[in-house]
PDB file of C-alpha atoms in Angstrom:
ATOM      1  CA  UNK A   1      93.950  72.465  66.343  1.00  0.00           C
ATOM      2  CA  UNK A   2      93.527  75.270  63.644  1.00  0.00           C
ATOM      3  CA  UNK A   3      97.464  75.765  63.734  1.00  0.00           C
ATOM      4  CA  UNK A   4      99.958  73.817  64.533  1.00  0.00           C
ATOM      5  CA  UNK A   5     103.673  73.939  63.981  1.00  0.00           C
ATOM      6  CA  UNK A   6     105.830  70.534  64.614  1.00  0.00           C
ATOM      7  CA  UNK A   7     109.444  70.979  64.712  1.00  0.00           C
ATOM      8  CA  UNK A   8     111.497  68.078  63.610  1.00  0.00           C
ATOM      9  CA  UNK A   9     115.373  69.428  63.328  1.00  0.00           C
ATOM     10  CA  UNK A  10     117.492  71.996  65.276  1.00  0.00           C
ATOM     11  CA  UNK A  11     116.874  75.551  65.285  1.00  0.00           C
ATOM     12  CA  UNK A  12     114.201  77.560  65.850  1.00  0.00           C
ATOM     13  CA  UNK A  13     110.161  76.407  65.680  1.00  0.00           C
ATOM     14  CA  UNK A  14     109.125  80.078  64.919  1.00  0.00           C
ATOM     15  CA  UNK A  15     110.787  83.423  63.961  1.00  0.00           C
ATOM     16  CA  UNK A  16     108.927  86.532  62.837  1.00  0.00           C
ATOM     17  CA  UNK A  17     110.786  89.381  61.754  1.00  0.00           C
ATOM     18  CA  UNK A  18     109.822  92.879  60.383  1.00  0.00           C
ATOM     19  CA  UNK A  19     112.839  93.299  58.240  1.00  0.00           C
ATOM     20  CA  UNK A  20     115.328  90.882  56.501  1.00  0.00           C
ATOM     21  CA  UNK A  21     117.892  92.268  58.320  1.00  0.00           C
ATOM     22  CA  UNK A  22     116.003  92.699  61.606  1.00  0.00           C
ATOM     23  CA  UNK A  23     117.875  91.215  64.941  1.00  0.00           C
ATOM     24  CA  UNK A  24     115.303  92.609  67.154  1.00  0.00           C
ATOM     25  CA  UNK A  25     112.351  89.359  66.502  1.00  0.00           C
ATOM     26  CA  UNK A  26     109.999  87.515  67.905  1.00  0.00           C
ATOM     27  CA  UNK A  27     110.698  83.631  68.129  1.00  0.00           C
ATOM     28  CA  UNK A  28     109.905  80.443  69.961  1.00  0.00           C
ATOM     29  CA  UNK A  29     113.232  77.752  69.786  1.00  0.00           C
ATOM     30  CA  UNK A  30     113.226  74.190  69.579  1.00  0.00           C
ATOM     31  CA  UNK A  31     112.398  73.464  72.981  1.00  0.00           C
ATOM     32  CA  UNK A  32     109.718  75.968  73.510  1.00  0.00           C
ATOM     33  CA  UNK A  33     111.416  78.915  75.123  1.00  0.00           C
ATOM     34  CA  UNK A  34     110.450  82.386  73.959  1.00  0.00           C
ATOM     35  CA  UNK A  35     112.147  85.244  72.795  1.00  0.00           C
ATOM     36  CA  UNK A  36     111.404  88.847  72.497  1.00  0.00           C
ATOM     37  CA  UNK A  37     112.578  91.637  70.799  1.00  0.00           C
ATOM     38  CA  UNK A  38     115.739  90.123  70.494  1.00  0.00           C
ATOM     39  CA  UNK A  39     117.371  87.130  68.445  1.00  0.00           C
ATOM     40  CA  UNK A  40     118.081  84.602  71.164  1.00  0.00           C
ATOM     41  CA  UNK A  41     116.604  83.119  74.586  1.00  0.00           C
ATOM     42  CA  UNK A  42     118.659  83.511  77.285  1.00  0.00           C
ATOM     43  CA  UNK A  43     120.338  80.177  79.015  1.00  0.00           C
ATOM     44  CA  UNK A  44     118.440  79.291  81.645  1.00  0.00           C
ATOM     45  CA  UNK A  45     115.113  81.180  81.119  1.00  0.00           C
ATOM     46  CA  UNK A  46     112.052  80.586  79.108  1.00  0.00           C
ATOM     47  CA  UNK A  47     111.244  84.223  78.665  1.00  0.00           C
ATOM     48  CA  UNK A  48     113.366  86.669  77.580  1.00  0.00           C
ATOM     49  CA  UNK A  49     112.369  89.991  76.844  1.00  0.00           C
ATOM     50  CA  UNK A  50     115.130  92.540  75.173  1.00  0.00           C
ATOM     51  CA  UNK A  51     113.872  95.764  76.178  1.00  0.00           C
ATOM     52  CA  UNK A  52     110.866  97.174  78.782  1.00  0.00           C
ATOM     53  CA  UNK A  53     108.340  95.007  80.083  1.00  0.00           C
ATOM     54  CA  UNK A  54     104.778  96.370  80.843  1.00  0.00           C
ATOM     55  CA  UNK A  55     102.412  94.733  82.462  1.00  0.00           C
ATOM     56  CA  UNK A  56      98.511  95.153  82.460  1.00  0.00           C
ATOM     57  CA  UNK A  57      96.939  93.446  85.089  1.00  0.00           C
ATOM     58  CA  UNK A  58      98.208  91.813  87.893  1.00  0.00           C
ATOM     59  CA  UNK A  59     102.389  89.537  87.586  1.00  0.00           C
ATOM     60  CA  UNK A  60     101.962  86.574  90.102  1.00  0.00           C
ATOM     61  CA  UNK A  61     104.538  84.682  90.959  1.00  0.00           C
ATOM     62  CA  UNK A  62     104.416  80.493  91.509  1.00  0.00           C
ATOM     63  CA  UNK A  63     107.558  81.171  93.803  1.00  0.00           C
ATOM     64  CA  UNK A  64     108.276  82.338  97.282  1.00  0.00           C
ATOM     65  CA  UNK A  65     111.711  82.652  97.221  1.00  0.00           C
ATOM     66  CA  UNK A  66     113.837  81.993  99.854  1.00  0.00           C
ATOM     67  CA  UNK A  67     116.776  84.119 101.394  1.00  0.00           C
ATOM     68  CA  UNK A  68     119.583  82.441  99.395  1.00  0.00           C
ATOM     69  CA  UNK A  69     117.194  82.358  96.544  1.00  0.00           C
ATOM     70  CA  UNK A  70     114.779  85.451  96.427  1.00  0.00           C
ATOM     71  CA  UNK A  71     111.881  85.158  93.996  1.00  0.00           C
ATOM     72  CA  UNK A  72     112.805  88.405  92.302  1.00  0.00           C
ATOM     73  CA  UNK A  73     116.315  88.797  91.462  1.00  0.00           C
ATOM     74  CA  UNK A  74     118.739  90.909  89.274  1.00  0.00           C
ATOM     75  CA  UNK A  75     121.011  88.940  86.528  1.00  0.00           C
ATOM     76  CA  UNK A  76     124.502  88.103  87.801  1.00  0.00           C
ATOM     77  CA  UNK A  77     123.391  88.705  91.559  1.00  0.00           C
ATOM     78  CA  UNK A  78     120.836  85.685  92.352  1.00  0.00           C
ATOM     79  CA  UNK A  79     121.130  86.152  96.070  1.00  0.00           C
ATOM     80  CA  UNK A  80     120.035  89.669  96.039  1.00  0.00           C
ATOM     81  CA  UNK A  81     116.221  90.964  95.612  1.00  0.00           C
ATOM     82  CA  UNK A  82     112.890  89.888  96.978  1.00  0.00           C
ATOM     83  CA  UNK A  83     110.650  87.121  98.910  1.00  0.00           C
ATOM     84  CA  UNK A  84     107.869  85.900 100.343  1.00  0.00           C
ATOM     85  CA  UNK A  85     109.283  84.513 103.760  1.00  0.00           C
ATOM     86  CA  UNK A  86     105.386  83.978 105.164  1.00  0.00           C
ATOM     87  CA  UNK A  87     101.913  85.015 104.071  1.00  0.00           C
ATOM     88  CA  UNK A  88     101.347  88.874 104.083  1.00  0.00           C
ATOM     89  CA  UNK A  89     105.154  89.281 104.262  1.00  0.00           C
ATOM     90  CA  UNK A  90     107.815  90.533 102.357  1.00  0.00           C
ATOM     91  CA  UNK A  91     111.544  90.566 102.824  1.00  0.00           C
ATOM     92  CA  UNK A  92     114.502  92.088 101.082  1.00  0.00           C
ATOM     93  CA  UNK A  93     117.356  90.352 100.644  1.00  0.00           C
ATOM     94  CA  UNK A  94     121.134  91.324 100.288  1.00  0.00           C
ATOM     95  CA  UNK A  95     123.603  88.484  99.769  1.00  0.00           C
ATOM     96  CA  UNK A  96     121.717  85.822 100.849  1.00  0.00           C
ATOM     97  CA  UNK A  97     120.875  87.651 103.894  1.00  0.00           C
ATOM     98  CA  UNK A  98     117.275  88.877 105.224  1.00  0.00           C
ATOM     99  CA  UNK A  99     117.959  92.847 105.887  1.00  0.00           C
ATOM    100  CA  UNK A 100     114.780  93.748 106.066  1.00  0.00           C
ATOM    101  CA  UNK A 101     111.031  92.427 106.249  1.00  0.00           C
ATOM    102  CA  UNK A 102     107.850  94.269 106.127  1.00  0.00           C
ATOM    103  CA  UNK A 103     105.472  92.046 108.267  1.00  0.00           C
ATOM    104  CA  UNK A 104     101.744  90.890 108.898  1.00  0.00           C
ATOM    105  CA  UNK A 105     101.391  93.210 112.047  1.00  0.00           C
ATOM    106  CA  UNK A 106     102.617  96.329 110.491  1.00  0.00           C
ATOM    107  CA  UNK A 107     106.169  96.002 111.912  1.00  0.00           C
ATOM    108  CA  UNK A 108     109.295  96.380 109.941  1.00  0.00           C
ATOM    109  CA  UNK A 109     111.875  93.895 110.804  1.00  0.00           C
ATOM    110  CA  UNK A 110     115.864  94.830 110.470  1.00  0.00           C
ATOM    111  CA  UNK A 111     118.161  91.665 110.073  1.00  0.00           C
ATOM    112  CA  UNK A 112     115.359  89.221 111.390  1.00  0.00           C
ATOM    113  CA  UNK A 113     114.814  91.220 114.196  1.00  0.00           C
ATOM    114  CA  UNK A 114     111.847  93.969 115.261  1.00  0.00           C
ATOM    115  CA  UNK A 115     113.091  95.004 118.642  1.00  0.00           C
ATOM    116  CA  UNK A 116     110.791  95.218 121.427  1.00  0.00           C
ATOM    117  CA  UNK A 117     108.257  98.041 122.345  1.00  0.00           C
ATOM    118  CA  UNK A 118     109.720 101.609 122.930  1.00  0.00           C
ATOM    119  CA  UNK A 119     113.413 100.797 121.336  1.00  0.00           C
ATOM    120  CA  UNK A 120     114.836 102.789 118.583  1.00  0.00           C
ATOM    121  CA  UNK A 121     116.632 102.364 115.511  1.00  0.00           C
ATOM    122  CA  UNK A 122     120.567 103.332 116.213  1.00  0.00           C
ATOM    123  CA  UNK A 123     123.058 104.131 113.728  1.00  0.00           C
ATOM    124  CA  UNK A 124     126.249 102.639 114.546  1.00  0.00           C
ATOM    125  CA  UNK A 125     127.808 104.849 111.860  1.00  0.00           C
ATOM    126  CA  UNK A 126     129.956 104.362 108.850  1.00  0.00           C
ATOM    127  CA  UNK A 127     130.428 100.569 108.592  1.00  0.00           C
ATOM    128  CA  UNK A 128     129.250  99.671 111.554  1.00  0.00           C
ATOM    129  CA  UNK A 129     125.749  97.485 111.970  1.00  0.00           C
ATOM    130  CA  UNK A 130     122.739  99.416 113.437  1.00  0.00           C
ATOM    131  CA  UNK A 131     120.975  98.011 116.583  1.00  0.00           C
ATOM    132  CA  UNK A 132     117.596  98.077 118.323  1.00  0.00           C
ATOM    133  CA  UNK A 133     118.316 100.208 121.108  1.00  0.00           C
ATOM    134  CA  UNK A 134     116.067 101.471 124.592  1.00  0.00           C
ATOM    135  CA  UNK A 135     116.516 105.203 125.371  1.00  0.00           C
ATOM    136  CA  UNK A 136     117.644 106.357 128.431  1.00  0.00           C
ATOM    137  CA  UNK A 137     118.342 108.785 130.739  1.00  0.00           C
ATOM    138  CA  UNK A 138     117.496 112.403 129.735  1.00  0.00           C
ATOM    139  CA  UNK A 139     113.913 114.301 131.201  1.00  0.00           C
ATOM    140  CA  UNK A 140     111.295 116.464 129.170  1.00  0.00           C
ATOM    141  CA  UNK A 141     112.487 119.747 128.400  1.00  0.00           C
ATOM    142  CA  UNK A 142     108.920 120.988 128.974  1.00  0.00           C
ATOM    143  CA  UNK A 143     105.708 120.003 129.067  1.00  0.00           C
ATOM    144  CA  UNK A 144     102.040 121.949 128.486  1.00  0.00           C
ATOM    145  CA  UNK A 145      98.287 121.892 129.451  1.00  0.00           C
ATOM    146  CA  UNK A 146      95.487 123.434 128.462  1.00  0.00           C
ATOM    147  CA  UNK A 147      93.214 125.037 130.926  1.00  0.00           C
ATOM    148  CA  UNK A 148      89.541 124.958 130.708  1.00  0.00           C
ATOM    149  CA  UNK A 149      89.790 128.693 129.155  1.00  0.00           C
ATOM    150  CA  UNK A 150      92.183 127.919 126.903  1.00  0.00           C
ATOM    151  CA  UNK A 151      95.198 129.208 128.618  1.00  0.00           C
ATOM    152  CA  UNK A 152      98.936 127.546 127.840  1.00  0.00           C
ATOM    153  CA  UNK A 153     100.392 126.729 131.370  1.00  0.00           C
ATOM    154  CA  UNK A 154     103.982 125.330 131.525  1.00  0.00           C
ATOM    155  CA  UNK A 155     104.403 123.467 134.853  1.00  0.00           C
ATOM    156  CA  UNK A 156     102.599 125.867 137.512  1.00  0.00           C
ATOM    157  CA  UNK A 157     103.965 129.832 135.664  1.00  0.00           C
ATOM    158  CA  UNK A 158     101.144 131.184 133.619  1.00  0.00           C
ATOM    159  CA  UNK A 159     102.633 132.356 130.299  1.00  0.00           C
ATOM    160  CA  UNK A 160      99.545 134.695 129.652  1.00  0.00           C
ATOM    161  CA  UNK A 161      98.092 133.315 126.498  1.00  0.00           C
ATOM    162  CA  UNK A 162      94.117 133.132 126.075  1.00  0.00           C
TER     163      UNK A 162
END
C-alpha cells in the first residue's frame, strides 16, 4: 500500500480540519466509522454526514426493509419510512404498519389491501379509516351519440347541433 495509517490507542485514526478551531471536519475513528462535516460519528452508524447529502449516480441499498423495520427511515422514528416488501414494489410505512404499496401490476395498495375491480376509495372522514367500497344505486344523468353527420343526440330528442 502507498498509504497506510495503523491506529494503536483510542481516539481518532484520521482528522482533517481547515481551521484550528474548526468543529465542522472530516475524520475516520478508531473503529473505522466516518464522519463528515461534523466532529463526531453518530452511535450506531458508520456514516454520518452533518449537513446535505448529494448524490451523483445511482444510492442502492443492501436492505429491503421490512414493515417494523423500513430500509429508509427518519432518526428517532425507526418504524416509519420506506421498503422493499417484493421485487418491483414499494411500500410506505407508518408505525410499523404497511399504509400503502405501489405494486408490480400498476395497482396501489391501501393497508395491504387493493380492492377488487370497479370499487372506490371512501373517506370515512375525520379519524375514521377509509375503505374499498362498490358503488351503487344511482343511473346516468345523460348519455350522448354521435350520428354519422355529426349530430349530438341525447337519448332519441335531436338537440340540433351539426
Amino acid at each position: 500500500s502507498i498509504f497506510k495509517v495503523e491506529q494503536l490507542g483510542a481516539g481518532n485514526s484520521i482528522e482533517v480540519h481547515d481551521a484550528s478551531t474548526d468543529t465542522t471536519i472530516f475524520l475516520v475513528d478508531q473503529f473505522g466509522r466516518a464522519a463528515i462535516k461534523t466532529n463526531a460519528v453518530s452511535s450506531g452508524y458508520d456514516l454520518t454526514v452533518g449537513g446535505s447529502t448529494f448524490v451523483q449516480g445511482h444510492l442502492k441499498l443492501s436492505t429491503v426493509g421490512t414493515t417494523s423495520a423500513p430500509a429508509i427511515k427518519w432518526d428517532g422514528d425507526t418504524t416509519t419510512g420506506i421498503n422493499k416488501p417484493s421485487t418491483g414494489e414499494i411500500a410506505i410505512v407508518a408505525s410499523g404498519t404497511e399504509t400503502f404499496r405501489f405494486g408490480a401490476n400498476n395497482d396501489l395498495e391501501i393497508a395491504g389491501n387493493a380492492g377488487s375491480s370497479g370499487q372506490v376509495f371512501t373517506s370515512g372522514g375525520s379519524g375514521a379509516a377509509a375503505s374499498w367500497t362498490t358503488p351503487s344505486g344511482g343511473s346516468s344523468i345523460c348519455s350522448f351519440k354521435i350520428s354519422p353527420v355529426g349530430s349530438i343526440w341525447n337519448g332519441d330528442n335531436h338537440n340540433g347541433f351539426g
